[in-house]
Short mmCIF file of C-alpha atoms and ligand atoms in Angstrom, two decimals:
data_model
loop_
_atom_site.label_atom_id
_atom_site.label_comp_id
_atom_site.label_asym_id
_atom_site.label_seq_id
_atom_site.Cartn_x
_atom_site.Cartn_y
_atom_site.Cartn_z
CA MET A 16 75.78 12.85 6.85
CA ASN A 17 78.30 10.98 9.00
CA ILE A 18 78.89 7.43 7.98
CA ASN A 19 76.88 5.91 10.69
CA ARG A 20 74.41 7.38 10.04
CA ARG A 21 74.53 6.20 6.23
CA THR A 22 74.61 2.86 6.92
CA VAL A 23 71.86 2.55 9.73
CA LEU A 24 69.76 4.60 6.66
CA ARG A 25 71.13 1.76 4.09
CA THR A 26 70.36 -1.02 6.59
CA ALA A 27 66.91 0.24 7.24
CA ALA A 28 66.39 0.49 3.63
CA ALA A 29 67.14 -3.00 3.31
CA ALA A 30 65.44 -4.82 5.63
CA SER A 31 62.10 -2.24 4.58
CA THR A 32 62.19 -3.77 1.19
CA LEU A 33 62.76 -7.28 2.38
CA ALA A 34 60.08 -6.68 5.14
CA LEU A 35 56.83 -7.17 2.90
CA PRO A 36 58.22 -10.47 0.94
CA LEU A 37 58.84 -11.72 3.97
CA ARG A 38 56.33 -10.86 5.84
CA GLN A 39 54.15 -12.21 2.53
CA ALA A 40 55.93 -15.64 2.54
CA LEU A 41 55.25 -15.60 6.46
CA ALA A 42 51.51 -14.93 5.99
CA GLN A 43 49.74 -18.28 5.08
CA LYS A 44 48.53 -18.92 2.04
CA ASN A 45 44.40 -19.69 1.75
CA ALA A 46 44.72 -19.13 5.62
CA PHE A 47 40.88 -18.14 4.78
CA ASN A 48 39.91 -20.37 2.05
CA TYR A 49 35.85 -19.48 1.76
CA LYS A 50 33.10 -20.55 -0.49
CA TYR A 51 30.50 -17.59 -1.69
CA ALA A 52 27.04 -18.87 -2.99
CA ASN A 53 24.52 -17.19 -4.84
CA ASN A 54 21.71 -18.06 -6.94
CA LEU A 55 22.18 -16.46 -9.74
CA PRO A 56 23.63 -17.26 -13.16
CA VAL A 57 27.37 -16.52 -14.10
CA SER A 58 26.50 -13.05 -16.83
CA HIS A 59 24.98 -11.58 -13.98
CA PRO A 60 26.33 -8.62 -12.51
CA MET A 61 26.25 -9.95 -9.06
CA ASN A 62 28.73 -12.58 -10.21
CA LEU A 63 30.72 -10.33 -12.68
CA ARG A 64 31.10 -7.86 -9.99
CA ALA A 65 31.92 -10.43 -7.23
CA LYS A 66 35.02 -12.10 -9.56
CA GLU A 67 36.79 -8.97 -9.20
CA MET A 68 36.15 -8.19 -5.35
CA ALA A 69 37.08 -11.93 -4.72
CA ASP A 70 40.33 -11.04 -6.85
CA ALA A 71 40.95 -7.77 -4.98
CA ILE A 72 40.78 -9.49 -1.78
CA ARG A 73 43.14 -12.11 -2.56
CA ALA A 74 45.80 -9.95 -3.90
CA GLU A 75 45.52 -7.27 -0.82
CA THR A 76 44.99 -9.96 1.61
CA HIS A 77 48.46 -11.60 -0.65
CA GLY A 78 46.28 -14.69 -0.73
CA GLN A 79 45.02 -15.18 2.81
CA VAL A 80 41.79 -14.79 2.43
CA ASP A 81 40.31 -16.80 -1.27
CA ILE A 82 37.03 -16.79 -1.51
CA GLN A 83 35.94 -19.36 -4.54
CA ILE A 84 32.33 -18.39 -5.88
CA PHE A 85 29.71 -20.99 -6.65
CA PRO A 86 27.20 -19.24 -8.93
CA ASN A 87 23.65 -20.42 -9.74
CA ASN A 88 22.35 -22.46 -6.88
CA GLN A 89 25.25 -24.94 -7.21
CA LEU A 90 25.64 -25.61 -3.66
CA GLY A 91 21.86 -25.98 -3.60
CA SER A 92 18.50 -23.63 -3.73
CA ASP A 93 18.39 -20.65 -1.33
CA THR A 94 16.72 -22.16 1.81
CA ASP A 95 19.16 -24.95 1.53
CA VAL A 96 22.39 -22.82 1.26
CA LEU A 97 20.64 -20.11 4.02
CA SER A 98 20.89 -23.75 6.22
CA GLN A 99 24.64 -24.10 5.05
CA LEU A 100 25.71 -20.78 5.77
CA ARG A 101 23.86 -20.94 9.76
CA SER A 102 26.14 -24.05 9.80
CA GLY A 103 29.28 -23.23 8.27
CA GLY A 104 28.95 -25.48 5.53
CA VAL A 105 29.12 -22.15 3.33
CA GLU A 106 30.85 -18.92 4.62
CA PHE A 107 29.49 -15.99 2.10
CA PHE A 108 25.71 -15.98 0.43
CA THR A 109 23.73 -13.12 -0.72
CA LEU A 110 19.94 -13.52 0.01
CA SER A 111 16.82 -11.39 -0.84
CA GLY A 112 15.98 -9.59 2.47
CA LEU A 113 12.15 -11.33 2.25
CA ILE A 114 13.59 -14.86 1.57
CA LEU A 115 15.99 -14.40 5.10
CA SER A 116 12.81 -13.08 6.55
CA THR A 117 11.96 -16.85 7.03
CA LEU A 118 14.91 -16.55 9.74
CA VAL A 119 14.98 -12.89 10.58
CA PRO A 120 11.33 -11.51 10.24
CA SER A 121 11.70 -8.17 9.90
CA ALA A 122 14.37 -8.47 7.22
CA SER A 123 11.52 -8.61 4.63
CA ILE A 124 10.15 -4.85 5.13
CA SER A 125 11.77 -3.53 2.04
CA GLY A 126 9.63 -5.76 -0.16
CA VAL A 127 6.42 -4.03 1.03
CA GLY A 128 4.26 -3.83 -2.23
CA PHE A 129 4.67 -0.32 -4.07
CA ALA A 130 6.69 0.96 -1.18
CA PHE A 131 9.39 3.10 -2.88
CA PRO A 132 8.64 5.25 -5.85
CA ASP A 133 12.32 4.96 -7.13
CA TYR A 134 15.91 3.87 -6.62
CA ALA A 135 16.94 7.60 -4.64
CA SER A 136 14.15 6.09 -1.89
CA VAL A 137 15.47 2.63 -1.70
CA TRP A 138 19.15 3.84 -1.01
CA LYS A 139 18.19 6.19 0.72
CA ALA A 140 16.39 3.58 3.53
CA MET A 141 18.80 0.57 2.93
CA ASP A 142 21.81 2.77 3.44
CA GLY A 143 20.08 4.71 6.19
CA ASP A 144 18.21 3.98 9.48
CA LEU A 145 16.32 0.97 7.98
CA GLY A 146 18.65 -0.80 6.49
CA ALA A 147 20.88 -0.44 9.69
CA HIS A 148 17.48 -1.59 11.80
CA ILE A 149 17.54 -5.16 9.52
CA ARG A 150 21.09 -5.52 9.95
CA THR A 151 20.83 -5.26 13.67
CA GLN A 152 17.96 -8.05 13.53
CA ILE A 153 20.03 -10.17 10.98
CA ALA A 154 23.00 -10.03 13.68
CA LYS A 155 20.57 -10.94 16.43
CA ALA A 156 20.19 -14.58 13.90
CA ASN A 157 23.99 -15.12 14.48
CA ILE A 158 24.80 -13.78 10.98
CA VAL A 159 26.68 -10.86 10.07
CA ALA A 160 25.52 -8.79 7.17
CA MET A 161 27.87 -6.20 5.23
CA ASP A 162 26.74 -2.66 5.44
CA LYS A 163 25.81 -2.25 1.68
CA ILE A 164 22.95 -4.20 0.46
CA TRP A 165 23.64 -5.24 -3.44
CA ASP A 166 20.66 -4.83 -5.97
CA ASN A 167 18.38 -7.01 -7.19
CA GLY A 168 16.11 -4.67 -8.40
CA PHE A 169 12.17 -3.57 -9.22
CA ARG A 170 10.34 -6.86 -9.79
CA GLN A 171 7.95 -7.05 -13.08
CA ILE A 172 5.18 -9.88 -14.21
CA THR A 173 5.78 -12.29 -16.77
CA SER A 174 3.39 -15.19 -18.00
CA SER A 175 2.86 -17.23 -20.30
CA SER A 176 -0.46 -16.94 -21.06
CA LYS A 177 -1.35 -13.04 -21.49
CA PRO A 178 -0.19 -9.63 -20.09
CA ILE A 179 -1.22 -8.45 -16.73
CA ALA A 180 -2.59 -5.32 -17.52
CA SER A 181 -5.14 -4.56 -14.41
CA PRO A 182 -5.53 -6.77 -10.78
CA ALA A 183 -8.71 -8.33 -12.65
CA ASP A 184 -5.84 -10.17 -14.84
CA LEU A 185 -4.07 -11.79 -11.78
CA LYS A 186 -7.40 -13.43 -10.49
CA GLY A 187 -6.79 -16.93 -9.98
CA PHE A 188 -3.26 -16.02 -12.04
CA LYS A 189 -0.42 -19.02 -11.30
CA ILE A 190 2.33 -17.35 -10.61
CA ARG A 191 5.45 -18.42 -8.71
CA VAL A 192 6.95 -16.50 -5.88
CA PRO A 193 10.08 -17.14 -3.47
CA VAL A 194 9.93 -18.76 -0.45
CA SER A 195 8.92 -15.72 1.60
CA PRO A 196 5.46 -15.23 3.86
CA LEU A 197 5.65 -11.22 2.56
CA TRP A 198 5.31 -12.34 -1.39
CA THR A 199 2.78 -15.02 -0.74
CA SER A 200 0.35 -12.84 1.03
CA MET A 201 0.82 -9.94 -1.34
CA PHE A 202 -0.38 -12.16 -3.90
CA LYS A 203 -3.01 -13.27 -2.52
CA ALA A 204 -4.17 -9.77 -1.71
CA LEU A 205 -4.31 -9.32 -5.40
CA GLU A 206 -6.44 -12.62 -5.79
CA ALA A 207 -3.94 -14.67 -7.43
CA ALA A 208 -2.75 -18.02 -7.22
CA PRO A 209 1.40 -17.90 -5.44
CA THR A 210 2.91 -21.08 -5.59
CA SER A 211 6.80 -20.80 -3.42
CA ILE A 212 9.30 -22.50 -5.43
CA ASN A 213 13.16 -21.57 -5.17
CA PHE A 214 15.06 -20.02 -7.92
CA ALA A 215 16.78 -23.27 -9.10
CA GLU A 216 13.86 -24.63 -9.87
CA VAL A 217 11.72 -21.70 -12.17
CA TYR A 218 12.77 -22.30 -15.39
CA SER A 219 11.56 -25.84 -15.26
CA ALA A 220 8.56 -24.78 -13.47
CA LEU A 221 7.84 -22.41 -16.08
CA GLN A 222 8.78 -24.41 -18.99
CA THR A 223 6.50 -27.42 -17.84
CA LYS A 224 3.56 -24.92 -17.07
CA ILE A 225 3.79 -25.79 -13.39
CA VAL A 226 2.70 -22.10 -13.09
CA ASP A 227 2.00 -19.48 -15.99
CA GLY A 228 3.93 -16.57 -14.45
CA GLN A 229 6.31 -15.37 -12.35
CA GLU A 230 8.06 -11.92 -11.46
CA ASN A 231 11.40 -10.75 -11.39
CA PRO A 232 13.81 -7.50 -12.59
CA LEU A 233 14.74 -7.73 -16.18
CA ALA A 234 17.87 -7.97 -15.57
CA ILE A 235 16.90 -11.86 -14.17
CA ILE A 236 14.60 -12.18 -16.96
CA SER A 237 17.35 -11.79 -19.34
CA THR A 238 20.13 -13.12 -17.77
CA ALA A 239 18.56 -16.29 -16.71
CA LYS A 240 16.96 -16.43 -20.26
CA LEU A 241 13.13 -16.82 -18.75
CA TYR A 242 12.26 -14.88 -22.01
CA GLU A 243 12.53 -18.54 -23.44
CA VAL A 244 9.71 -19.86 -21.50
CA GLN A 245 7.33 -16.65 -20.99
CA LYS A 246 5.62 -14.14 -23.58
CA TYR A 247 4.30 -11.44 -21.65
CA CYS A 248 6.14 -8.81 -19.19
CA SER A 249 4.39 -6.45 -17.44
CA MET A 250 6.38 -3.33 -16.15
CA SER A 251 4.26 -3.67 -12.63
CA ASN A 252 7.42 -2.41 -10.52
CA HIS A 253 5.48 -3.64 -7.53
CA MET A 254 8.25 -4.28 -5.60
CA TRP A 255 12.13 -3.54 -4.86
CA ASP A 256 14.11 -6.35 -4.09
CA GLY A 257 17.93 -6.54 -2.62
CA PHE A 258 20.46 -9.27 -1.62
CA TRP A 259 22.52 -8.83 1.65
CA PHE A 260 25.83 -10.02 1.21
CA LEU A 261 26.05 -12.30 4.37
CA ALA A 262 28.67 -14.07 6.33
CA ASN A 263 28.64 -16.98 8.80
CA ARG A 264 29.75 -15.32 12.24
CA ARG A 265 32.11 -17.84 13.28
CA ALA A 266 34.01 -17.92 10.05
CA TRP A 267 34.27 -13.99 10.04
CA ASP A 268 34.88 -13.66 13.70
CA LYS A 269 38.11 -16.32 12.87
CA MET A 270 39.73 -13.48 10.81
CA PRO A 271 42.01 -11.07 12.20
CA ALA A 272 40.62 -7.71 12.73
CA ASP A 273 42.73 -6.23 9.42
CA LEU A 274 41.73 -9.22 7.25
CA GLN A 275 37.95 -7.99 8.13
CA THR A 276 38.19 -4.79 6.90
CA ILE A 277 39.71 -5.61 3.76
CA VAL A 278 37.31 -7.82 3.02
CA ALA A 279 34.19 -5.80 3.92
CA LYS A 280 35.63 -3.05 2.02
CA HIS A 281 36.29 -4.84 -0.88
CA ILE A 282 32.59 -6.74 -0.82
CA ASN A 283 30.69 -3.07 0.06
CA ALA A 284 32.99 -1.57 -2.91
CA ALA A 285 31.91 -4.51 -5.04
CA GLY A 286 28.28 -4.36 -4.03
CA MET A 287 28.18 -0.24 -4.90
CA ARG A 288 29.35 -1.09 -8.91
CA GLU A 289 26.94 -4.13 -9.00
CA ARG A 290 24.04 -1.20 -8.02
CA THR A 291 25.21 0.62 -10.98
CA ASP A 292 25.61 -2.46 -13.45
CA VAL A 293 21.76 -3.51 -12.19
CA ALA A 294 19.98 -0.11 -12.93
CA GLU A 295 21.51 0.34 -16.11
CA LEU A 296 20.47 -3.06 -17.34
CA ASN A 297 16.85 -2.59 -15.92
CA ALA A 298 16.64 0.89 -17.70
CA ASN A 299 17.76 -0.48 -20.97
CA LEU A 300 16.50 -4.39 -21.64
CA GLN A 301 13.00 -3.82 -22.42
CA LYS A 302 14.66 -3.05 -26.08
CA GLU A 303 16.59 -6.40 -26.26
CA LEU A 304 13.59 -8.69 -24.46
CA SER A 305 11.13 -7.16 -27.17
CA ALA A 306 13.65 -8.03 -29.58
CA LYS A 307 13.77 -11.54 -28.55
CA GLY A 308 10.03 -12.15 -29.06
CA MET A 309 8.30 -10.88 -25.27
CA GLN A 310 5.58 -8.42 -25.34
CA ILE A 311 5.98 -5.91 -22.73
CA ASN A 312 3.00 -3.50 -21.09
CA GLN A 313 3.08 -0.69 -18.89
CA PRO A 314 0.24 -1.47 -16.32
CA ASP A 315 -0.82 1.98 -14.20
CA PRO A 316 -0.02 0.85 -10.46
CA THR A 317 -2.38 2.77 -8.81
CA ALA A 318 -5.31 0.04 -9.16
CA PHE A 319 -2.47 -2.84 -7.72
CA ARG A 320 -1.73 -0.65 -4.75
CA ASP A 321 -5.64 0.31 -4.14
CA GLN A 322 -6.40 -3.38 -4.19
CA LEU A 323 -3.51 -4.09 -1.80
CA ARG A 324 -4.93 -1.31 0.55
CA LYS A 325 -8.61 -2.67 0.30
CA ALA A 326 -7.86 -6.44 1.32
CA GLY A 327 -5.80 -4.85 4.05
CA PHE A 328 -2.54 -5.41 3.13
CA TYR A 329 -0.72 -2.50 4.60
CA ALA A 330 -2.36 -2.57 7.92
CA GLU A 331 -1.71 -6.29 8.15
CA TRP A 332 2.22 -6.13 7.80
CA LYS A 333 2.70 -2.71 9.43
CA SER A 334 1.46 -4.59 12.67
CA LYS A 335 3.79 -7.64 11.77
CA TYR A 336 6.61 -5.09 11.67
CA GLY A 337 5.35 -2.65 14.17
CA ASP A 338 5.21 0.79 14.75
CA GLU A 339 8.92 1.51 15.14
CA ALA A 340 10.22 -0.20 12.11
CA TRP A 341 7.11 0.91 9.56
CA ALA A 342 8.15 4.41 10.80
CA LEU A 343 11.91 4.09 9.50
CA LEU A 344 10.10 2.54 6.07
CA GLU A 345 7.72 5.27 5.74
CA ARG A 346 10.48 8.27 5.94
CA SER A 347 11.84 7.04 2.57
CA THR A 348 8.55 5.99 1.25
CA GLY A 349 5.90 8.63 1.87
CA LYS A 350 2.82 7.37 4.10
CA LEU A 351 1.52 3.55 3.21
CA ALA A 352 -0.89 2.62 5.52
O1 X2X B 426 14.12 -15.70 -6.73
C1 X2X B 426 14.27 -14.78 -6.99
O2 X2X B 426 13.20 -14.24 -8.24
C2 X2X B 426 15.15 -14.07 -6.92
C3 X2X B 426 16.27 -14.39 -7.62
O3 X2X B 426 14.96 -12.70 -7.65
C4 X2X B 426 15.48 -14.09 -5.76
O4 X2X B 426 16.76 -14.30 -5.26
C5 X2X B 426 14.51 -13.24 -4.77
#
């Protein structure tokens, strides 16, 4: 090696060791100081995984993207925060597809009653053609949806007054449902008396007996301490629910492509871990909730599904979503209507 070449190499090495810190120093710290809002307690896997996600994004972008998490409806109820997401007051938000359907009607199709028999069929649909179809509709509303939907889980009915063992027990039953036409329609078809209430007000609505019951996955019944104000839990598994990880379009487009790639990668990876955590919790929480005093029963879903069919629930929603979307759903669930 001659002296010239060695000098060149040494200079190059010095420059490359300088390059990274220099780039970091030049990169504007907190250039993208973004807010992420959600409706769940800090102890729910959604918030545990979101914290890891925000840390990983901050590290890999050298502080250029700094996502601050606002859990537990701190920035408002779901309906409020959806407006804030659209106006740009909030940059990121996780929202149930069913509530999002107030803006993007087809986004509730994943919540059709007794559609998915298990998680395998859920992820086949939501990571496949049905999920892609829904994300296209969300994009038309000028909102960005990340590829991987986060899990909420299969939902169970709780009550302060009685176990729900058969459809007859739901007759006139005062039940809180989230703000979504599909939820109201489904519990009306089951002849219950549903009231739309944002999650932010659910605990107090149950405590003050504005409603007798509600329905949510066990992970929420546990982390939101709904067992303190509910006595019975019926494992109805009546629908699956998930949270789309949404971004304000302008805030998203403001980030250069390389930052978008890093942010999307970490959000989707965190979502995959959250799915594992939630499925595990939902499978294992029955014992813990019984120990806390809840009485848990296992109703037969067949009678509920038959009642929905008899009431024309599936036919009505098939005509609302259209044959194409319905066919995408049935590809994973089997024939529904
Ligand atoms: O509002 C609910 O019940 C919740 C927390 O499950 C949703 O976000 C749909």
